[in-house]
Short mmCIF file of C-alpha atoms in Angstrom, two decimals:
data_model
loop_
_atom_site.label_atom_id
_atom_site.label_comp_id
_atom_site.label_asym_id
_atom_site.label_seq_id
_atom_site.Cartn_x
_atom_site.Cartn_y
_atom_site.Cartn_z
CA MET E 1 -51.58 50.97 -16.69
CA MET E 2 -52.07 47.56 -18.21
CA CYS E 3 -49.55 45.00 -16.90
CA ASN E 4 -50.82 41.82 -18.69
CA ASN E 5 -47.78 40.09 -19.89
CA LEU E 6 -47.12 36.60 -21.86
CA LEU E 7 -43.69 35.74 -22.35
CA LEU E 8 -41.88 32.68 -23.87
CA ASN E 9 -39.05 31.65 -22.11
CA ARG E 10 -37.88 28.19 -23.31
CA LEU E 11 -39.10 25.91 -26.32
CA LEU E 12 -38.51 22.22 -26.48
CA ILE E 13 -39.66 20.23 -29.62
CA TYR E 14 -39.41 16.30 -29.35
CA THR E 15 -39.39 13.74 -32.15
CA ARG E 16 -41.08 10.48 -31.98
CA ASP E 17 -38.44 8.58 -30.93
CA GLY E 18 -37.70 10.40 -27.87
CA LYS E 19 -35.01 12.83 -29.32
CA ILE E 20 -34.88 16.49 -29.01
CA ALA E 21 -35.45 18.27 -32.40
CA TYR E 22 -35.02 21.97 -31.22
CA ASP E 23 -34.25 23.49 -27.78
CA GLU E 24 -34.11 27.18 -27.52
CA LYS E 25 -34.32 29.69 -24.84
CA PHE E 26 -35.92 33.06 -25.38
CA HIS E 27 -35.18 36.50 -23.62
CA HIS E 28 -37.11 39.33 -22.96
CA GLY E 29 -37.55 41.72 -25.79
CA VAL E 30 -36.95 40.94 -29.51
CA ASN E 31 -36.15 37.55 -30.60
CA ILE E 32 -34.80 36.65 -34.04
CA ILE E 33 -35.12 33.31 -35.24
CA ARG E 34 -32.68 33.22 -38.48
CA GLY E 35 -32.02 30.76 -40.90
CA GLU E 36 -31.74 29.68 -44.68
CA ASN E 37 -35.18 29.19 -46.91
CA SER E 38 -37.16 26.32 -45.89
CA SER E 39 -34.93 25.50 -42.98
CA GLY E 40 -37.80 25.59 -40.46
CA LYS E 41 -38.00 29.11 -39.49
CA SER E 42 -42.04 29.22 -39.90
CA THR E 43 -42.29 25.47 -38.43
CA ILE E 44 -40.89 26.88 -35.17
CA THR E 45 -43.41 29.80 -34.86
CA HIS E 46 -45.91 26.87 -35.82
CA PHE E 47 -45.16 25.09 -33.05
CA MET E 48 -45.16 28.26 -30.42
CA PHE E 49 -48.46 29.29 -31.79
CA TYR E 50 -49.71 25.84 -31.21
CA VAL E 51 -47.94 24.78 -27.77
CA LEU E 52 -49.59 28.72 -26.45
CA GLY E 53 -53.33 27.30 -27.20
CA GLY E 54 -53.48 28.05 -31.08
CA ALA E 55 -55.61 25.38 -33.18
CA PHE E 56 -53.09 24.51 -36.23
CA ASN E 57 -53.00 21.33 -38.02
CA ASP E 58 -51.07 22.21 -41.18
CA TRP E 59 -47.94 20.71 -40.29
CA VAL E 60 -45.28 19.93 -43.36
CA LYS E 61 -43.47 16.32 -43.14
CA GLU E 62 -40.66 16.94 -40.97
CA ALA E 63 -43.51 18.39 -37.91
CA LYS E 64 -45.19 15.23 -38.40
CA LYS E 65 -42.03 13.24 -37.04
CA CYS E 66 -42.24 14.97 -33.79
CA SER E 67 -44.35 13.64 -30.76
CA HIS E 68 -44.91 16.76 -28.38
CA VAL E 69 -43.88 20.26 -27.59
CA ILE E 70 -43.29 21.72 -24.14
CA ALA E 71 -43.11 25.37 -23.52
CA GLU E 72 -41.64 27.30 -20.21
CA VAL E 73 -43.97 30.80 -19.92
CA VAL E 74 -44.59 33.55 -17.73
CA LEU E 75 -48.17 35.09 -17.17
CA ASN E 76 -48.07 37.95 -15.53
CA GLY E 77 -44.93 36.82 -13.19
CA ALA E 78 -46.39 33.20 -12.92
CA VAL E 79 -44.22 30.69 -14.18
CA LEU E 80 -45.99 27.44 -16.13
CA THR E 81 -45.08 25.18 -18.28
CA LEU E 82 -47.15 23.74 -21.02
CA LYS E 83 -47.12 20.76 -23.20
CA ARG E 84 -49.08 19.46 -25.93
CA ASP E 85 -49.09 16.33 -28.06
CA LEU E 86 -49.15 16.02 -31.83
CA ASN E 87 -51.51 13.30 -32.85
CA PHE E 88 -52.04 12.30 -36.87
CA ASN E 89 -54.83 10.44 -38.53
CA GLU E 90 -54.70 8.28 -41.38
CA GLU E 91 -54.52 11.42 -43.85
CA GLY E 92 -51.88 12.63 -42.22
CA LYS E 93 -54.21 15.37 -40.57
CA ALA E 94 -53.06 16.57 -37.03
CA ASN E 95 -55.77 17.09 -34.38
CA LYS E 96 -56.02 21.01 -34.00
CA SER E 97 -58.14 20.75 -31.05
CA GLU E 98 -55.60 18.78 -28.80
CA PRO E 99 -55.48 18.79 -24.99
CA MET E 100 -53.11 20.70 -23.08
CA TYR E 101 -50.96 19.82 -19.76
CA ILE E 102 -50.05 22.45 -17.63
CA PHE E 103 -47.34 22.20 -14.97
CA TRP E 104 -47.11 25.06 -11.98
CA GLY E 105 -43.45 25.69 -12.10
CA GLU E 106 -40.35 25.75 -14.45
CA ILE E 107 -39.80 23.22 -17.06
CA LYS E 108 -36.61 22.11 -15.46
CA GLU E 109 -38.88 20.39 -12.80
CA ALA E 110 -41.72 19.83 -14.96
CA LEU E 111 -39.50 17.34 -16.94
CA GLU E 112 -38.46 15.55 -13.59
CA SER E 113 -42.46 14.98 -13.10
CA LEU E 114 -44.30 12.40 -14.55
CA VAL E 115 -47.30 13.63 -16.45
CA GLY E 116 -50.44 12.69 -14.02
CA GLU E 117 -48.41 13.50 -10.81
CA ASN E 118 -48.05 17.24 -11.07
CA TRP E 119 -49.47 17.61 -14.47
CA HIS E 120 -52.96 18.99 -15.24
CA LYS E 121 -55.05 18.21 -18.36
CA TYR E 122 -57.37 20.65 -19.85
CA SER E 123 -59.56 20.16 -22.93
CA PHE E 124 -59.71 22.89 -25.75
CA ILE E 125 -63.59 23.03 -25.45
CA THR E 126 -65.09 24.43 -22.09
CA THR E 127 -67.82 22.18 -20.55
CA PRO E 128 -70.39 23.09 -17.79
CA ASN E 129 -68.22 21.01 -15.27
CA LYS E 130 -64.80 21.71 -16.42
CA LYS E 131 -62.68 24.43 -17.44
CA SER E 132 -60.48 24.61 -20.80
CA PHE E 133 -57.16 25.55 -20.97
CA SER E 134 -58.04 29.15 -22.13
CA ASN E 135 -60.21 29.55 -19.58
CA VAL E 136 -56.93 28.81 -17.05
CA LEU E 137 -54.68 30.41 -19.08
CA PHE E 138 -57.45 33.67 -19.07
CA GLU E 139 -57.47 33.88 -15.55
CA ASN E 140 -53.72 33.83 -14.93
CA LEU E 141 -53.66 36.75 -17.62
CA ASP E 142 -56.39 38.57 -15.89
CA ILE E 143 -58.54 38.28 -19.27
CA PRO E 144 -62.15 38.43 -18.66
CA ILE E 145 -63.92 34.83 -19.76
CA VAL E 146 -66.51 35.69 -22.83
CA LYS E 147 -69.93 34.32 -22.16
CA GLY E 148 -71.94 33.61 -25.17
CA GLU E 149 -71.92 31.59 -28.66
CA ASN E 150 -68.79 32.90 -29.99
CA ASN E 151 -66.18 31.04 -28.01
CA ILE E 152 -63.16 33.41 -27.53
CA THR E 153 -60.14 31.20 -27.03
CA MET E 154 -56.50 31.61 -26.60
CA HIS E 155 -56.54 30.74 -30.40
CA GLN E 156 -58.30 34.08 -31.09
CA ILE E 157 -56.15 35.94 -28.70
CA LEU E 158 -52.94 34.64 -30.51
CA ARG E 159 -54.41 35.38 -34.12
CA LEU E 160 -53.46 39.15 -33.35
CA MET E 161 -50.40 38.08 -31.86
CA TYR E 162 -49.38 35.96 -34.37
CA VAL E 163 -49.13 36.15 -38.01
CA ASP E 164 -48.02 33.59 -40.51
CA GLN E 165 -46.54 33.95 -44.32
CA GLU E 166 -50.08 32.74 -45.65
CA SER E 167 -51.92 35.71 -44.10
CA PRO E 168 -52.34 38.79 -46.15
CA THR E 169 -49.97 41.03 -45.46
CA ALA E 170 -52.54 44.11 -44.79
CA SER E 171 -54.50 41.55 -42.53
CA LEU E 172 -53.52 42.22 -38.68
CA PHE E 173 -55.28 38.95 -37.90
CA LEU E 174 -53.88 35.34 -38.88
CA TYR E 175 -56.36 34.58 -41.40
CA GLU E 176 -59.17 32.26 -40.86
CA GLN E 177 -62.51 30.85 -42.84
CA PHE E 178 -65.69 32.38 -41.43
CA ASP E 179 -64.51 34.85 -39.28
CA SER E 180 -66.72 37.65 -37.71
CA SER E 181 -66.22 41.40 -37.49
CA LEU E 182 -67.76 40.78 -34.01
CA THR E 183 -65.11 38.51 -32.87
CA ARG E 184 -62.15 40.42 -34.13
CA GLU E 185 -63.24 43.54 -32.46
CA THR E 186 -64.20 41.50 -29.12
CA ILE E 187 -60.62 40.23 -29.26
CA SER E 188 -59.07 43.73 -29.57
CA ASP E 189 -61.20 44.73 -26.53
CA LEU E 190 -59.73 42.23 -24.33
CA LEU E 191 -56.36 42.78 -25.30
CA LEU E 192 -57.03 46.44 -24.64
CA GLY E 193 -58.82 45.68 -21.29
CA ILE E 194 -61.63 47.56 -22.38
CA TYR E 195 -64.23 44.67 -23.06
CA ASN E 196 -67.50 44.80 -21.27
CA GLN E 197 -69.76 41.54 -21.01
CA ASP E 198 -73.25 43.53 -20.96
CA LEU E 199 -72.40 45.50 -24.61
CA TYR E 200 -70.88 42.18 -25.92
CA ASP E 201 -74.35 40.73 -25.44
CA LYS E 202 -75.81 43.45 -26.80
CA LYS E 203 -73.58 43.63 -29.85
CA GLN E 204 -74.33 39.67 -30.20
CA ARG E 205 -78.37 40.21 -30.47
CA LYS E 206 -77.80 43.02 -32.88
CA VAL E 207 -76.09 40.42 -35.35
CA GLU E 208 -78.96 37.84 -34.78
CA ALA E 209 -81.49 40.64 -34.97
CA GLU E 210 -80.08 41.81 -38.47
CA LYS E 211 -79.83 38.03 -39.61
CA GLU E 212 -83.95 37.42 -38.54
CA PHE E 213 -84.72 40.71 -40.40
CA GLU E 214 -82.99 39.85 -43.66
CA ASP E 215 -84.83 36.52 -43.36
CA VAL E 216 -88.04 37.86 -42.66
CA LYS E 217 -87.26 40.42 -45.93
CA ARG E 218 -86.79 37.44 -47.71
CA GLU E 219 -89.91 35.62 -46.90
CA ILE E 220 -92.52 38.66 -47.36
CA LYS E 221 -90.57 39.10 -50.60
CA MET E 222 -91.41 35.71 -51.60
CA MET E 223 -95.09 35.72 -50.49
CA LYS E 224 -95.42 39.10 -52.45
CA GLN E 225 -95.35 36.90 -55.63
CA PHE E 226 -98.34 35.11 -54.23
CA THR E 227 -100.66 38.28 -53.73
CA VAL E 228 -101.56 41.33 -55.15
CA ASP E 229 -103.01 42.87 -52.05
CA ASN E 230 -100.44 44.20 -49.29
CA ILE E 231 -103.13 43.95 -46.88
CA GLU E 232 -102.63 40.32 -46.82
CA LEU E 233 -99.25 40.47 -45.60
CA SER E 234 -100.00 42.52 -42.31
CA PRO E 235 -99.17 40.51 -39.45
CA ASP E 236 -102.86 40.01 -38.16
CA ALA E 237 -103.61 38.51 -41.88
CA LEU E 238 -100.35 36.32 -41.84
CA LYS E 239 -101.50 35.27 -38.43
CA VAL E 240 -104.95 34.28 -39.32
CA CYS E 241 -103.18 32.57 -42.36
CA ILE E 242 -101.13 30.30 -40.65
CA GLU E 243 -103.15 29.45 -37.85
CA ASN E 244 -105.50 28.25 -40.57
CA LYS E 245 -102.98 26.22 -42.22
CA GLU E 246 -101.64 24.48 -39.20
CA LYS E 247 -102.58 20.77 -39.13
CA ASP E 248 -101.34 17.98 -37.28
CA MET E 249 -99.64 15.59 -40.13
CA GLY E 250 -100.34 12.24 -37.39
CA THR E 251 -97.90 10.43 -35.10
CA PHE E 252 -95.43 7.87 -36.95
CA TYR E 253 -93.19 5.36 -35.70
CA LEU E 254 -89.87 4.86 -36.78
CA ASP E 255 -89.46 1.80 -39.36
CA THR E 256 -86.19 1.76 -41.51
CA TRP E 257 -83.27 3.88 -40.86
CA LEU E 258 -80.03 4.19 -43.47
CA ASN E 259 -76.61 6.14 -42.59
CA GLU E 260 -76.21 7.35 -46.04
CA LYS E 261 -73.15 9.59 -44.99
CA ASP E 262 -71.22 10.51 -41.73
CA LYS E 263 -73.82 13.64 -41.28
CA THR E 264 -76.97 12.12 -43.32
CA MET E 265 -79.46 9.92 -42.26
CA LYS E 266 -82.42 8.37 -44.36
CA ILE E 267 -85.40 7.49 -42.24
CA GLY E 268 -88.50 5.99 -43.16
CA ALA E 269 -91.64 5.79 -40.60
CA ILE E 270 -95.06 4.40 -40.72
CA ASP E 271 -98.46 5.51 -38.92
CA LEU E 272 -100.22 3.22 -36.70
CA ILE E 273 -102.03 1.20 -39.06
CA GLY E 274 -98.85 0.37 -40.80
CA VAL E 275 -97.64 -1.00 -37.19
CA ILE E 276 -100.32 -3.34 -36.82
CA ASP E 277 -99.41 -4.71 -40.45
CA LYS E 278 -96.37 -6.38 -38.77
CA THR E 279 -98.38 -8.58 -36.41
CA ASP E 280 -100.20 -11.66 -37.19
CA PHE E 281 -103.81 -12.28 -36.20
CA ASN E 282 -105.04 -15.51 -35.38
CA GLY E 283 -108.61 -15.46 -37.57
CA GLY E 284 -111.61 -17.38 -36.56
CA ILE E 285 -115.34 -17.75 -37.34
CA TYR E 286 -117.64 -15.58 -36.58
CA THR E 287 -121.72 -15.70 -35.87
CA ASN E 288 -123.56 -12.44 -35.42
CA ILE E 289 -120.92 -10.76 -33.49
CA THR E 290 -121.43 -6.91 -33.17
CA PHE E 291 -118.71 -5.08 -35.44
CA GLU E 292 -117.49 -3.26 -32.12
CA ASN E 293 -116.72 -6.56 -30.60
CA LEU E 294 -115.13 -7.81 -33.56
CA VAL E 295 -112.85 -4.72 -33.74
CA LYS E 296 -112.28 -4.66 -30.20
CA GLU E 297 -110.62 -8.41 -30.36
CA ILE E 298 -108.17 -7.60 -33.30
CA MET E 299 -107.15 -4.48 -31.46
CA ASP E 300 -106.76 -6.21 -28.10
CA SER E 301 -104.82 -8.95 -29.89
CA VAL E 302 -102.25 -6.29 -30.95
CA ASN E 303 -102.23 -4.67 -27.57
CA LEU E 304 -103.91 -1.53 -28.73
CA THR E 305 -106.50 0.55 -25.94
CA GLU E 306 -109.66 1.85 -26.58
CA ASP E 307 -107.84 5.26 -26.27
CA GLU E 308 -105.95 4.40 -29.58
CA TYR E 309 -109.12 3.61 -31.72
CA GLU E 310 -112.51 4.94 -32.26
CA ILE E 311 -115.45 3.80 -34.13
CA GLN E 312 -118.23 5.48 -35.59
CA GLU E 313 -121.38 5.53 -33.45
CA ASP E 314 -123.80 4.02 -36.21
CA LEU E 315 -121.38 1.02 -37.22
CA LYS E 316 -120.91 -0.38 -33.64
CA ASN E 317 -123.97 -2.72 -33.38
CA ILE E 318 -124.02 -4.08 -37.11
CA THR E 319 -123.74 -7.68 -36.68
CA LEU E 320 -121.43 -9.73 -38.63
CA THR E 321 -121.35 -13.51 -39.79
CA GLY E 322 -118.18 -15.01 -41.51
CA TYR E 323 -114.43 -16.48 -41.41
CA LEU E 324 -111.33 -14.43 -40.95
CA PRO E 325 -108.02 -16.29 -41.95
CA ILE E 326 -104.73 -16.07 -40.13
CA CYS E 327 -103.26 -12.90 -41.69
CA SER E 328 -101.91 -9.60 -40.18
CA HIS E 329 -103.99 -7.64 -37.85
CA ARG E 330 -104.40 -4.82 -40.87
CA ALA E 331 -105.61 -7.22 -43.22
CA ALA E 332 -108.47 -8.45 -40.98
CA LEU E 333 -109.22 -5.02 -39.77
CA GLN E 334 -109.34 -4.18 -43.55
CA GLN E 335 -111.89 -6.93 -44.10
CA VAL E 336 -114.17 -6.10 -41.25
CA VAL E 337 -114.20 -2.62 -41.94
CA PHE E 338 -115.29 -3.39 -45.82
CA ALA E 339 -117.86 -5.61 -44.81
CA VAL E 340 -119.62 -2.57 -43.12
CA GLY E 341 -118.64 -0.14 -45.64
CA ALA E 342 -116.04 2.05 -44.05
CA ILE E 343 -112.72 2.67 -43.69
CA ALA E 344 -109.57 2.66 -41.30
CA ASP E 345 -107.74 5.69 -41.18
CA CYS E 346 -105.26 7.33 -39.06
CA SER E 347 -103.88 10.53 -40.92
CA ARG E 348 -103.81 13.51 -39.13
CA SER E 349 -104.16 11.68 -35.91
CA SER E 350 -102.72 9.40 -33.27
CA LYS E 351 -105.49 7.13 -33.72
CA ILE E 352 -107.13 4.72 -35.80
CA LYS E 353 -110.48 6.09 -36.69
CA ILE E 354 -113.42 3.90 -38.36
CA TYR E 355 -115.78 5.70 -40.62
CA THR E 356 -118.09 6.07 -43.57
CA ILE E 357 -117.32 8.22 -46.05
CA GLU E 358 -120.51 10.09 -47.67
CA ASN E 359 -120.81 10.33 -51.51
CA SER E 360 -119.76 13.61 -52.45
CA GLU E 361 -118.37 15.60 -55.11
CA ASN E 362 -115.39 18.23 -54.34
CA HIS E 363 -116.02 21.70 -56.05
CA SER E 364 -113.31 23.29 -54.08
CA ILE E 365 -111.00 26.13 -55.85
CA ILE E 366 -107.22 25.86 -55.49
CA GLU E 367 -106.34 28.93 -54.34
CA LYS E 368 -102.94 30.92 -55.66
CA THR E 369 -101.52 30.47 -52.16
CA ASN E 370 -101.49 26.71 -52.77
CA ILE E 371 -100.07 26.64 -55.77
CA PHE E 372 -96.42 25.46 -55.26
CA GLN E 373 -93.67 25.74 -57.82
CA GLY E 374 -90.66 23.36 -58.47
CA THR E 375 -92.48 20.19 -57.80
CA LYS E 376 -90.15 17.74 -59.38
CA LYS E 377 -92.21 14.81 -59.99
CA ILE E 378 -96.16 14.42 -60.72
CA GLU E 379 -97.72 11.12 -60.78
CA GLN E 380 -100.92 9.53 -61.65
CA ASN E 381 -102.11 6.79 -60.04
CA GLU E 382 -104.03 4.35 -62.03
CA LEU E 383 -107.61 4.25 -62.96
CA VAL E 384 -110.11 2.16 -61.14
CA THR E 385 -113.19 1.45 -63.20
CA GLY E 386 -114.96 -1.38 -61.44
CA VAL E 387 -114.65 -3.66 -58.50
CA SER E 388 -115.28 -7.34 -58.46
CA ILE E 389 -116.70 -8.87 -55.07
CA ILE E 390 -117.12 -12.45 -54.26
CA ALA E 391 -119.19 -13.54 -51.17
CA HIS E 392 -118.82 -16.62 -49.20
CA ASN E 393 -121.32 -18.48 -46.42
CA TYR E 394 -119.51 -20.27 -43.73
CA SER E 395 -121.33 -22.47 -40.95
CA LYS E 396 -119.61 -24.02 -38.13
CA SER E 397 -119.25 -28.22 -38.39
CA ASN E 398 -118.70 -30.75 -35.48
CA GLN E 399 -116.11 -32.35 -37.67
CA VAL E 400 -112.53 -31.78 -36.87
#
């Protein structure tokens, strides 16, 4: 036979100027709070729900004049005094996750003791290093603490014990958005004393597996639009397709960021060539210097090691003579690379690669699987029909 019980002995509500707005003692059994319409009966029950651990913030204007609520309760024979503050933001909304102060004793002793001496503060949320007030109350009520992603708190337990006027009359639970059947079932199991952690874990995994299954079904339905052969949708074929499509997009560095909204951030990133565009190279006049040594001088100047760039082998020993003005490291590298008919590229890589491009024509076919619908914008770049090049010869002079 279950002997777990939670009894409310007394409720005290204080205003912000320190006066008592409500003080009532309750007896074991049925207690009836009566009064005329809009006299505050529901508000009093909201305070009961809140002080016992409920997450409530839809207070009427009269309740917003109150500062805190105190309750003397009995948990399986142990007398405790609970206290929760009411704090409101600029919009008048209260923090429904306020912590709870617990005094181990009667309310008379609690009122005589300063907060901090014999009162203990517990937060709404459980952390790895600290118990929540729900954990403390559960332990004293001999209710198992549910381990898992669904956070079963005193708020959830009270939802089955307390129903307000706004909840549907056919509902056993206090109405709450995004309520799951697993949460409701777990609460009833806890209160009936038949909760089992292993069974709960399996039920939770079942919910997750069903969601994963629905996601896979949607993905397969989408893929069927792009293939006529179901063999292509076999696990082995899909695995090969994914492995062939996966490519390293490269290494990028944070460049700009903007907080557009509280939970939205817009960031801009640049590759390694973009990074060296932000620093200056001092330039110089060079005579018969090898391409490899000149590139090394530019890279050393920006503190890039030989592991961060690579040069095509047949380009290394080409000799160069000329003048490099003071410019960015990127512009200097661009001019040197252009002089030997090569390009500098770091796409799909963490390093800058310098190589030549062979003349070729691309006759590849765009497969149906590479055609994407819903593209919002297609832009054609300007057509380049010719390039003009001006070359200069420079020689060192003894004049200053």
